[in-house]
Coordinates of C-alpha atoms in Angstrom, one line a residue:
X1 CA 131.5 56.5 87.3
X2 CA 127.6 56.5 86.2
X3 CA 128.5 53.1 84.1
X4 CA 130.0 52.1 87.5
X5 CA 127.1 52.6 89.9
X6 CA 124.5 51.4 86.9
X7 CA 126.2 47.9 87.4
X8 CA 126.6 47.8 90.1
X9 CA 122.6 48.5 90.7
X10 CA 122.5 45.9 88.1
X11 CA 123.9 43.5 89.8
X12 CA 123.1 43.7 93.3
X13 CA 119.2 43.4 91.1
X14 CA 120.4 40.3 89.4
X15 CA 121.9 39.8 93.1
X16 CA 118.5 40.2 94.9
X17 CA 116.6 38.0 91.7
X18 CA 117.8 35.0 92.2
X19 CA 118.0 34.8 96.0
X20 CA 114.0 36.2 95.5
X21 CA 113.8 33.1 93.1
X22 CA 115.8 30.8 95.1
X23 CA 113.8 31.2 98.3
X24 CA 110.6 31.5 96.5
X25 CA 111.9 26.9 95.3
X26 CA 113.2 27.2 98.2
X27 CA 109.7 27.3 99.7
X28 CA 108.0 25.0 97.1
X29 CA 109.6 22.5 97.9
X30 CA 109.3 22.3 101.3
X31 CA 105.7 22.2 100.1
X32 CA 106.1 20.0 97.6
X33 CA 108.1 17.8 99.9
X34 CA 105.0 16.7 101.3
X35 CA 103.8 15.2 98.4
X36 CA 105.6 12.0 97.3
X37 CA 104.3 11.2 93.8
X38 CA 104.8 7.7 92.0
X39 CA 104.8 6.3 88.6
X40 CA 103.8 3.1 88.0
X41 CA 103.9 0.6 85.5
X42 CA 102.5 -3.1 86.5
X43 CA 103.2 -5.3 83.7
X44 CA 104.2 -9.8 83.3
X45 CA 107.8 -9.8 82.4
X46 CA 110.0 -12.8 82.4
X47 CA 111.7 -13.0 85.7
X48 CA 114.7 -15.5 87.2
X49 CA 114.9 -14.5 91.0
X50 CA 115.9 -17.9 92.1
X51 CA 117.2 -18.7 88.1
X52 CA 114.4 -20.6 87.4
X53 CA 113.1 -18.9 84.4
X54 CA 109.3 -17.7 85.2
X55 CA 106.2 -14.8 84.3
X56 CA 106.7 -12.2 87.2
X57 CA 104.5 -9.6 87.6
X58 CA 106.6 -6.5 88.5
X59 CA 106.5 -2.0 88.9
X60 CA 108.8 -0.2 86.8
X61 CA 111.1 -3.6 85.6
X62 CA 111.4 -4.7 89.3
X63 CA 110.0 -7.3 91.9
X64 CA 110.1 -6.6 94.9
X65 CA 108.7 -2.8 93.6
X66 CA 110.5 1.1 94.3
X67 CA 110.1 0.9 98.8
X68 CA 107.8 4.0 99.3
X69 CA 109.6 6.6 101.3
X70 CA 108.2 9.3 103.5
X71 CA 107.5 11.0 106.2
X72 CA 104.6 11.2 108.4
X73 CA 102.3 13.1 107.8
X74 CA 103.2 13.3 104.4
X75 CA 100.3 12.6 101.4
X76 CA 101.7 10.2 98.6
X77 CA 100.5 10.3 95.9
X78 CA 100.7 6.7 93.5
X79 CA 99.8 6.8 89.9
X80 CA 99.5 3.1 88.4
X81 CA 99.3 1.6 85.4
X82 CA 97.8 -1.8 84.7
X83 CA 100.1 -3.1 81.6
X84 CA 99.3 -7.0 82.4
X85 CA 97.1 -6.9 79.7
X86 CA 94.9 -9.4 80.3
X87 CA 94.7 -9.2 84.1
X88 CA 93.1 -6.9 86.4
X89 CA 94.6 -5.3 89.5
X90 CA 94.5 -3.7 92.7
X91 CA 97.0 -3.0 95.7
X92 CA 96.6 -2.6 98.9
X93 CA 98.7 -0.1 101.1
X94 CA 99.2 -2.6 104.0
X95 CA 99.7 -1.1 107.6
X96 CA 98.2 2.4 106.0
X97 CA 94.7 3.2 108.1
X98 CA 93.5 5.1 105.2
X99 CA 92.3 7.5 107.7
X100 CA 89.1 9.5 105.1
X101 CA 90.2 7.9 102.2
X102 CA 88.7 4.2 102.6
X103 CA 88.6 4.1 99.1
X104 CA 92.5 3.8 98.3
X105 CA 92.7 1.3 100.7
X106 CA 93.1 -0.8 97.3
X107 CA 90.9 -3.9 98.1
X108 CA 89.1 -5.6 95.5
X109 CA 85.6 -6.6 95.9
X110 CA 86.0 -4.2 98.9
X111 CA 87.1 -0.5 98.5
X112 CA 86.8 -0.1 95.1
X113 CA 86.4 -2.3 91.5
X114 CA 90.0 -2.9 90.3
X115 CA 92.0 -1.4 88.1
X116 CA 91.6 -2.7 84.1
X117 CA 94.0 -3.7 81.8
X118 CA 95.7 -0.7 80.3
X119 CA 94.2 1.6 82.5
X120 CA 95.7 3.7 84.8
X121 CA 94.6 4.6 88.9
X122 CA 95.2 6.7 91.5
X123 CA 95.7 6.2 94.8
X124 CA 96.5 9.6 97.1
X125 CA 96.6 8.7 100.8
X126 CA 98.4 10.4 103.9
X127 CA 100.7 8.0 105.5
X128 CA 100.2 9.6 109.7
X129 CA 101.9 7.7 111.2
X130 CA 106.0 6.3 110.9
X131 CA 106.7 3.0 111.1
X132 CA 107.5 0.2 108.6
X133 CA 104.8 -0.8 106.6
X134 CA 104.2 -2.9 103.1
X135 CA 102.0 -3.2 99.8
X136 CA 101.0 -5.8 97.4
X137 CA 98.2 -6.9 95.4
X138 CA 95.2 -7.3 96.1
X139 CA 93.4 -9.1 93.0
X140 CA 92.6 -12.9 93.0
X141 CA 96.8 -13.8 93.8
X142 CA 98.2 -12.0 91.8
X143 CA 100.5 -11.4 95.3
X144 CA 102.6 -13.6 95.2
X145 CA 103.7 -13.3 90.9
X146 CA 106.0 -10.7 92.6
X147 CA 103.6 -7.7 93.0
X148 CA 104.8 -6.6 96.2
X149 CA 107.6 -3.7 98.0
X150 CA 107.9 -2.0 101.7
X151 CA 107.3 1.6 102.6
X152 CA 109.2 3.1 105.2
X153 CA 108.1 6.1 107.2
X154 CA 110.2 8.6 109.3
X155 CA 109.2 10.6 111.7
X156 CA 109.2 14.1 111.6
X157 CA 112.2 16.5 111.5
X158 CA 113.0 16.8 115.0
X159 CA 111.1 14.0 116.8
X160 CA 113.3 11.5 118.1
X161 CA 113.3 7.8 118.7
X162 CA 113.9 5.6 121.9
X163 CA 116.9 4.0 120.2
X164 CA 120.0 4.9 117.8
X165 CA 121.7 3.2 114.8
X166 CA 124.2 4.3 112.5
X167 CA 121.9 3.2 109.2
X168 CA 118.5 1.8 107.8
X169 CA 118.3 -0.9 105.6
X170 CA 115.0 -2.9 104.7
X171 CA 114.6 -6.1 104.0
X172 CA 111.6 -8.3 102.4
X173 CA 111.2 -12.0 102.7
X174 CA 108.8 -13.9 100.5
X175 CA 108.4 -17.2 99.3
X176 CA 108.3 -18.2 95.7
X177 CA 106.5 -20.6 93.0
X178 CA 107.5 -21.9 89.4
X179 CA 103.4 -22.2 88.9
X180 CA 101.3 -19.5 87.7
X181 CA 98.7 -18.4 90.0
X182 CA 96.6 -19.4 87.6
X183 CA 97.5 -22.7 87.6
X184 CA 97.4 -22.6 92.0
X185 CA 93.5 -20.9 91.9
X186 CA 92.6 -23.5 89.3
X187 CA 93.8 -26.3 91.2
X188 CA 92.4 -24.5 94.5
X189 CA 88.8 -24.6 92.9
X190 CA 88.6 -27.9 91.2
X191 CA 87.4 -30.7 91.8
X192 CA 89.1 -32.9 92.6
X193 CA 91.5 -30.7 94.7
X194 CA 94.9 -30.0 94.0
X195 CA 96.8 -28.3 96.3
X196 CA 99.6 -25.3 95.7
X197 CA 101.6 -27.4 97.6
X198 CA 105.6 -25.9 99.2
X199 CA 107.0 -23.1 97.4
X200 CA 110.1 -24.0 95.1
X201 CA 112.7 -21.8 97.3
X202 CA 112.3 -18.8 100.2
X203 CA 113.9 -15.5 98.3
X204 CA 115.2 -12.1 101.0
X205 CA 114.2 -9.3 99.2
X206 CA 114.3 -11.0 96.3
X207 CA 116.6 -13.2 95.2
X208 CA 117.1 -17.4 96.3
X209 CA 118.8 -20.0 94.7
X210 CA 116.8 -23.0 93.2
X211 CA 119.0 -26.1 92.5
X212 CA 119.4 -25.9 88.7
X213 CA 120.8 -29.6 88.6
X214 CA 117.8 -31.2 89.5
X215 CA 117.5 -34.2 86.5
X216 CA 113.9 -33.7 85.8
X217 CA 114.5 -29.6 85.6
X218 CA 114.4 -28.0 81.9
X219 CA 118.1 -26.7 81.2
X220 CA 116.8 -23.7 78.9
X221 CA 114.3 -22.1 82.1
X222 CA 117.5 -22.5 84.6
X223 CA 120.6 -21.4 85.0
X224 CA 122.3 -21.2 87.9
X225 CA 125.0 -18.3 86.4
X226 CA 122.3 -15.7 86.2
X227 CA 123.0 -12.7 87.5
X228 CA 119.4 -12.0 88.9
X229 CA 119.9 -14.5 91.8
X230 CA 123.2 -13.6 93.6
X231 CA 122.6 -13.9 96.7
X232 CA 121.4 -10.9 98.6
X233 CA 123.9 -9.2 99.5
X234 CA 123.9 -6.6 103.2
X235 CA 127.5 -5.0 103.4
X236 CA 127.8 -3.5 106.5
X237 CA 130.7 -1.4 108.0
X238 CA 132.5 -2.8 110.9
X239 CA 131.2 -1.2 115.5
X240 CA 127.7 0.0 113.4
X241 CA 124.2 -0.5 114.2
X242 CA 121.9 -0.7 111.8
X243 CA 118.1 -1.0 111.9
X244 CA 117.0 -3.7 109.6
X245 CA 113.2 -3.3 108.8
X246 CA 112.1 -6.6 108.0
X247 CA 109.0 -7.9 106.3
X248 CA 107.2 -10.6 104.8
X249 CA 104.8 -10.8 102.3
X250 CA 105.0 -14.6 101.7
X251 CA 102.2 -16.6 99.7
X252 CA 102.5 -20.0 102.6
X253 CA 105.2 -20.3 104.7
X254 CA 106.0 -18.5 108.2
X255 CA 109.9 -18.3 108.7
X256 CA 112.1 -17.5 110.9
X257 CA 115.1 -15.2 110.3
X258 CA 118.7 -15.6 111.7
X259 CA 121.8 -13.6 110.8
X260 CA 125.0 -16.1 111.8
X261 CA 126.8 -15.0 114.5
X262 CA 124.6 -12.3 115.5
X263 CA 122.0 -11.3 118.2
X264 CA 119.0 -8.9 117.3
X265 CA 117.2 -6.6 119.2
X266 CA 113.6 -6.2 118.3
X267 CA 112.3 -2.1 118.5
X268 CA 109.6 -2.0 116.6
X269 CA 106.3 -4.2 114.9
X270 CA 103.6 -3.0 112.2
X271 CA 104.3 1.3 112.8
X272 CA 104.1 0.1 117.1
X273 CA 107.8 0.6 119.4
X274 CA 108.4 -2.4 121.6
X275 CA 109.7 -2.6 125.0
X276 CA 112.9 -4.1 123.5
X277 CA 114.3 -8.0 123.6
X278 CA 117.5 -9.3 122.4
X279 CA 116.3 -12.7 119.5
X280 CA 118.7 -15.0 118.3
X281 CA 116.1 -16.1 115.3
X282 CA 112.9 -13.5 114.8
X283 CA 109.4 -15.5 113.5
X284 CA 108.1 -13.7 111.9
X285 CA 104.6 -14.2 109.6
X286 CA 102.8 -13.3 106.2
X287 CA 102.0 -9.7 106.8
X288 CA 103.7 -8.3 110.0
X289 CA 107.0 -6.4 109.7
X290 CA 109.6 -5.2 112.8
X291 CA 112.3 -3.8 113.1
X292 CA 115.4 -4.9 115.0
X293 CA 118.7 -3.5 115.5
X294 CA 121.6 -5.5 114.7
X295 CA 125.8 -4.4 115.6
X296 CA 128.2 -5.4 113.0
X297 CA 130.3 -6.4 116.2
X298 CA 131.6 -10.2 114.9
X299 CA 135.0 -11.2 113.7
X300 CA 135.3 -8.5 110.4
X301 CA 137.8 -10.6 108.0
X302 CA 134.7 -12.0 106.8
X303 CA 130.9 -12.7 106.3
X304 CA 128.1 -14.2 107.9
X305 CA 124.7 -16.5 106.3
X306 CA 121.6 -14.3 106.7
X307 CA 119.1 -17.9 106.8
X308 CA 115.4 -17.7 106.4
X309 CA 113.5 -20.9 107.6
X310 CA 110.1 -22.4 107.1
X311 CA 108.5 -23.1 109.9
X312 CA 105.0 -24.2 111.1
X313 CA 105.0 -27.0 108.0
X314 CA 106.5 -29.3 107.5
X315 CA 108.6 -28.0 103.9
X316 CA 110.7 -29.5 101.6
X317 CA 111.7 -25.6 100.6
X318 CA 115.4 -25.1 100.9
X319 CA 116.3 -22.7 104.0
X320 CA 117.0 -18.9 102.0
X321 CA 120.1 -17.3 102.2
X322 CA 121.4 -13.8 101.3
X323 CA 125.5 -12.4 102.7
X324 CA 125.8 -10.1 105.8
X325 CA 128.8 -8.5 104.2
X326 CA 131.3 -7.2 106.9
X327 CA 132.9 -4.1 104.2
X328 CA 135.7 -4.2 102.8
X329 CA 135.1 -7.7 102.3
X330 CA 134.2 -9.0 98.8
X331 CA 129.9 -9.0 99.1
X332 CA 129.6 -11.9 97.3
X333 CA 131.7 -13.8 99.0
X334 CA 130.9 -17.3 100.9
X335 CA 131.2 -17.2 104.8
X336 CA 133.1 -20.0 105.8
X337 CA 130.8 -21.8 107.0
X338 CA 127.5 -24.0 107.0
X339 CA 124.5 -21.7 107.0
X340 CA 122.3 -22.3 110.6
X341 CA 120.2 -24.6 110.1
X342 CA 117.4 -22.6 112.2
X343 CA 114.6 -24.1 114.6
X344 CA 112.6 -26.7 114.3
X345 CA 109.6 -26.3 111.8
X346 CA 107.0 -28.3 114.6
X347 CA 108.5 -26.8 117.8
X348 CA 105.3 -24.1 118.7
X349 CA 106.8 -22.6 121.9
X350 CA 109.6 -20.5 121.0
X351 CA 107.4 -19.1 118.5
X352 CA 104.7 -18.7 121.2
X353 CA 107.2 -17.4 123.4
X354 CA 108.3 -14.2 120.9
X355 CA 104.5 -13.6 120.6
X356 CA 104.3 -12.6 124.6
X357 CA 107.2 -10.9 124.9
X358 CA 106.2 -8.9 122.6
X359 CA 105.0 -5.6 124.7
X360 CA 104.7 -1.4 123.7
X361 CA 107.6 0.2 125.0
X362 CA 107.1 1.9 128.2
X363 CA 107.0 5.2 126.4
X364 CA 104.4 4.9 124.2
X365 CA 101.7 2.5 125.0
X366 CA 98.3 3.5 124.3
X367 CA 96.4 2.2 126.7
X368 CA 93.0 0.2 126.1
X369 CA 89.7 0.1 126.8
X370 CA 89.4 -1.8 129.9
X371 CA 85.7 -3.0 128.4
X372 CA 84.6 -3.8 125.4
X373 CA 80.6 -3.8 123.5
X374 CA 80.6 -6.5 121.3
X375 CA 83.0 -10.3 121.5
X376 CA 83.3 -12.2 117.8
X377 CA 84.5 -15.3 118.9
X378 CA 86.1 -16.2 115.0
X379 CA 86.1 -20.0 115.4
X380 CA 89.7 -20.8 112.0
X381 CA 88.2 -24.1 110.8
X382 CA 89.0 -26.2 106.8
X383 CA 86.1 -27.1 105.5
X384 CA 84.1 -29.2 102.7
X385 CA 81.3 -26.7 100.3
X386 CA 79.6 -28.9 98.0
X387 CA 82.5 -31.1 97.6
X388 CA 84.8 -28.2 97.6
X389 CA 87.2 -27.4 99.8
X390 CA 87.3 -24.7 101.2
X391 CA 88.1 -22.2 105.0
X392 CA 85.8 -21.2 107.3
X393 CA 85.0 -18.8 109.6
X394 CA 82.3 -20.0 112.1
X395 CA 81.4 -22.6 109.6
X396 CA 80.9 -19.8 106.9
X397 CA 83.4 -19.8 104.0
X398 CA 83.2 -16.1 101.8
X399 CA 82.6 -15.1 99.2
X400 CA 83.9 -12.0 97.4
X401 CA 80.3 -10.1 96.0
X402 CA 80.2 -8.0 92.1
X403 CA 80.0 -4.7 94.0
X404 CA 82.4 -2.9 96.3
X405 CA 80.7 -3.0 99.2
X406 CA 82.0 0.7 100.0
X407 CA 80.0 1.6 97.5
X408 CA 77.0 -0.5 97.6
X409 CA 76.6 0.3 101.4
X410 CA 77.0 4.2 100.8
X411 CA 74.9 4.1 97.9
X412 CA 71.9 1.7 99.2
X413 CA 72.3 -1.0 97.1
X414 CA 71.4 -3.7 99.4
X415 CA 70.0 -6.5 97.4
X416 CA 74.3 -6.6 96.5
X417 CA 75.2 -8.9 99.1
X418 CA 73.2 -11.1 101.4
X419 CA 72.2 -9.5 104.4
X420 CA 72.1 -12.0 106.9
X421 CA 75.0 -10.9 109.5
X422 CA 77.7 -13.8 109.5
X423 CA 77.3 -15.8 113.1
X424 CA 79.4 -13.7 116.0
X425 CA 80.1 -17.2 117.9
X426 CA 80.1 -21.6 117.0
X427 CA 79.2 -24.3 119.4
X428 CA 82.4 -23.5 121.6
X429 CA 80.7 -25.6 124.4
X430 CA 80.3 -29.2 121.9
X431 CA 83.3 -28.5 119.3
X432 CA 86.4 -30.6 119.7
X433 CA 88.8 -28.5 118.3
X434 CA 91.9 -31.0 118.4
X435 CA 89.8 -33.6 116.0
X436 CA 88.4 -33.9 113.0
X437 CA 84.7 -32.6 112.6
X438 CA 82.5 -34.9 112.8
X439 CA 80.6 -32.7 109.8
X440 CA 83.2 -30.2 108.3
X441 CA 80.3 -29.4 105.3
X442 CA 80.0 -25.7 105.7
X443 CA 78.3 -23.0 103.3
X444 CA 79.7 -20.2 101.5
X445 CA 78.3 -16.3 102.4
X446 CA 79.3 -12.5 101.4
X447 CA 77.3 -10.7 104.3
X448 CA 79.4 -8.5 106.3
X449 CA 79.9 -8.4 109.8
X450 CA 78.0 -4.7 111.0
X451 CA 79.7 -2.6 113.9
X452 CA 78.3 0.2 115.7
X453 CA 80.2 3.3 114.9
X454 CA 83.0 3.8 118.1
X455 CA 82.8 1.0 120.5
X456 CA 85.5 -1.3 121.6
X457 CA 85.1 -5.1 119.4
X458 CA 87.4 -8.0 121.0
X459 CA 88.1 -10.7 118.0
X460 CA 88.8 -14.5 119.4
X461 CA 90.7 -16.5 116.6
X462 CA 90.5 -19.8 117.6
X463 CA 92.8 -22.3 115.5
X464 CA 91.4 -26.0 115.7
X465 CA 92.2 -28.4 114.0
X466 CA 91.9 -29.1 109.8
X467 CA 90.9 -31.9 108.2
X468 CA 93.4 -33.6 108.4
X469 CA 94.9 -35.9 111.4
X470 CA 96.5 -34.3 113.9
X471 CA 97.0 -31.0 112.1
X472 CA 96.7 -27.2 113.0
X473 CA 98.3 -24.3 111.1
X474 CA 99.4 -21.7 111.0
X475 CA 97.5 -17.9 110.4
X476 CA 98.3 -14.6 110.4
X477 CA 95.4 -12.2 110.7
X478 CA 95.7 -9.1 109.2
X479 CA 92.9 -6.1 109.6
X480 CA 92.5 -3.5 107.1
X481 CA 92.0 0.2 108.2
X482 CA 93.4 0.0 112.2
X483 CA 95.5 -1.2 114.5
X484 CA 94.4 -3.4 117.6
X485 CA 95.7 -4.5 120.6
X486 CA 96.5 -8.4 120.9
X487 CA 95.1 -8.6 124.6
X488 CA 96.6 -12.5 124.6
X489 CA 96.7 -16.0 123.8
X490 CA 96.5 -18.8 124.9
X491 CA 96.7 -22.7 124.1
X492 CA 93.8 -24.4 123.7
X493 CA 90.5 -23.6 123.5
X494 CA 89.5 -20.6 124.5
X495 CA 87.2 -19.6 127.5
X496 CA 85.1 -16.6 127.7
X497 CA 85.3 -17.0 131.4
X498 CA 88.0 -16.7 132.9
X499 CA 90.4 -16.1 129.8
X500 CA 90.1 -12.6 129.6
X501 CA 90.3 -11.7 133.8
X502 CA 94.0 -13.2 132.4
X503 CA 94.4 -10.3 129.0
X504 CA 97.4 -7.6 129.3
X505 CA 96.0 -4.2 130.1
X506 CA 99.1 -2.7 131.2
X507 CA 101.7 -2.7 128.2
X508 CA 100.0 -4.5 125.0
X509 CA 101.2 -3.9 122.0
X510 CA 98.9 -3.1 118.9
X511 CA 99.9 -4.5 115.4
X512 CA 97.8 -5.1 112.3
X513 CA 98.4 -8.7 111.7
X514 CA 98.9 -11.1 113.4
X515 CA 99.3 -14.8 114.4
X516 CA 96.9 -17.5 115.6
X517 CA 98.9 -20.5 116.8
X518 CA 98.2 -23.9 116.1
X519 CA 95.6 -25.7 118.8
X520 CA 95.5 -21.9 120.3
X521 CA 93.6 -18.3 120.1
X522 CA 94.9 -15.0 119.8
X523 CA 93.1 -12.0 121.5
X524 CA 92.7 -8.7 119.9
X525 CA 90.4 -4.9 120.4
X526 CA 89.8 -2.5 118.5
X527 CA 87.8 0.8 117.9
X528 CA 85.3 0.7 115.3
X529 CA 86.6 4.6 114.4
X530 CA 87.5 4.7 111.1
X531 CA 84.2 4.7 108.4
X532 CA 84.1 2.6 105.6
X533 CA 84.4 -0.9 104.7
X534 CA 87.3 -3.0 106.1
X535 CA 88.7 -6.4 105.4
X536 CA 89.7 -8.7 108.0
X537 CA 91.8 -12.0 106.6
X538 CA 94.4 -14.6 106.7
X539 CA 97.2 -12.9 105.2
X540 CA 98.1 -17.1 103.7
X541 CA 97.0 -16.2 99.6
X542 CA 95.4 -19.6 99.2
X543 CA 94.2 -19.7 102.1
X544 CA 92.1 -16.4 101.5
X545 CA 91.1 -17.5 98.3
X546 CA 89.3 -20.2 100.0
X547 CA 87.2 -18.3 102.2
X548 CA 89.1 -17.8 105.0
X549 CA 88.0 -13.4 105.4
X550 CA 85.8 -11.6 107.1
X551 CA 84.3 -7.9 105.9
X552 CA 83.5 -5.1 108.5
X553 CA 81.6 -1.8 108.3
X554 CA 81.0 1.3 110.6
X555 CA 80.3 4.6 110.6
X556 CA 79.1 4.2 106.8
X557 CA 76.9 7.4 107.0
X558 CA 80.7 9.0 108.0
X559 CA 82.5 8.8 104.9
X560 CA 82.5 11.9 101.7
X561 CA 81.8 11.4 98.3
X562 CA 83.6 8.1 96.7
X563 CA 85.3 8.6 93.7
X564 CA 84.2 7.9 89.8
X565 CA 87.4 6.6 89.7
X566 CA 86.7 3.5 92.5
X567 CA 83.2 2.6 90.4
X568 CA 82.8 0.6 86.7
X569 CA 81.9 -3.4 88.1
X570 CA 78.8 -5.0 89.2
X571 CA 76.0 -2.0 89.9
X572 CA 78.3 0.3 90.3
X573 CA 78.1 0.6 86.1
X574 CA 75.9 3.5 86.6
X575 CA 78.2 5.9 88.6
X576 CA 80.8 5.5 86.2
X577 CA 82.6 8.6 84.7
X578 CA 85.5 7.1 83.1

């Protein structure tokens, strides 16, 4: 009997210990779950995403890289090992504002020194708002070699979104070149100038299809049966509604995306809820993200084409194709129809109409300040500097310094970059945006805009003619460290006394990336309330490489002590503790 009681007590004690352990474990898990830890090795590998074999940059063997999944308020820690052997590296977390961590923005030359081959660098930041975001290389033109991926941040438990769906999917759209980024960059920086040309393929989530049977193509490099270039297939259950998070990280191309026979309802843009509107095809520019709702409500006995097409350029690139697969059809069963051809490349009106249609959801309006403290008008032009082809803002083409601005400003190394500020405007009265400028010569500078902390700044992006007759290009502009209000769009030349009267103060959408349409203007407003140094640039790889960008500084004195891990280049070598 004593023995029986002893066993019972022991059994109860063991149960109690197990219960305490489990409670302790679950408590530690719930606390631990707030930190999302990723370990990445970045290296070159031969890949055939469109059946053509070329060197691509992969993360843990994949391109696109792994999707980062987190919840609002979580801390994301990404340990990045640079195994590129001969190349530096930096990774930008596109759409994450980096409040309190400006050194984690991942912009080489602006917020950090690059990660040298063999080194490991730790990015640590808080994802402070739910939504769909991106990450990509921000060193040289590495992004277009495949170093990119998506980030999905969900709402806190129990908080509902203003729409419902059954399943959540992500699709990254990219364009793909067969030439290496070295060859491309060398051509852009050479005399005579050699343009990168149109991409060879459009990839839907890392998969495309190049025509291997072209006679000039080396058959040892192109294999149409390679499983790596099997078309992307998204399997859906008939009757269900899908949230499709679509991101674009193209190097050059503006795209139209559609799913044959299905309408899409736009519900989110760059992490902000949109007053829902329906589209047949979605126009998306490099650096943008959208969530659309799509219902699998068509004939379920067949599959449908997902198609993406280059717009805004008279491109020779074939449309990217994927399969919208109705279960239980085979995911590789081709649809019985001809893929949709997509909108005309030069039809600007529907693209402008979509831009104008994007408004804040009525229950999620963040009212913009009614006035601004400073207006900076940025004329986007193509120019020559000492014979070299460059892109400029107000006739100044941007060059990156050797010492990152964040370090130079925080440590008072003001001689590390030019101190004469860039111009806030251009000769609006006399400049003809519809023709090639009589004098296309420009200057270069690495000076920056110093913004007074907590002030409201208006940026007017003004498009113009390039150095080719009757040609004006679409430029997607991305602002680091902030979201901005989209105050308005217009055709022709911005009129400072008339156009601001038509700004949208009622329900403007907030975004971090925005297009300026051919021969048009885009007005945006933001608060300079995030201490740090932030890039603002065209998201077309070759355009930024050729000088189409600026840098803003605000509240640098409020930035905390910089980590030594971001140092080691230019004048910051002396602060670096390896």
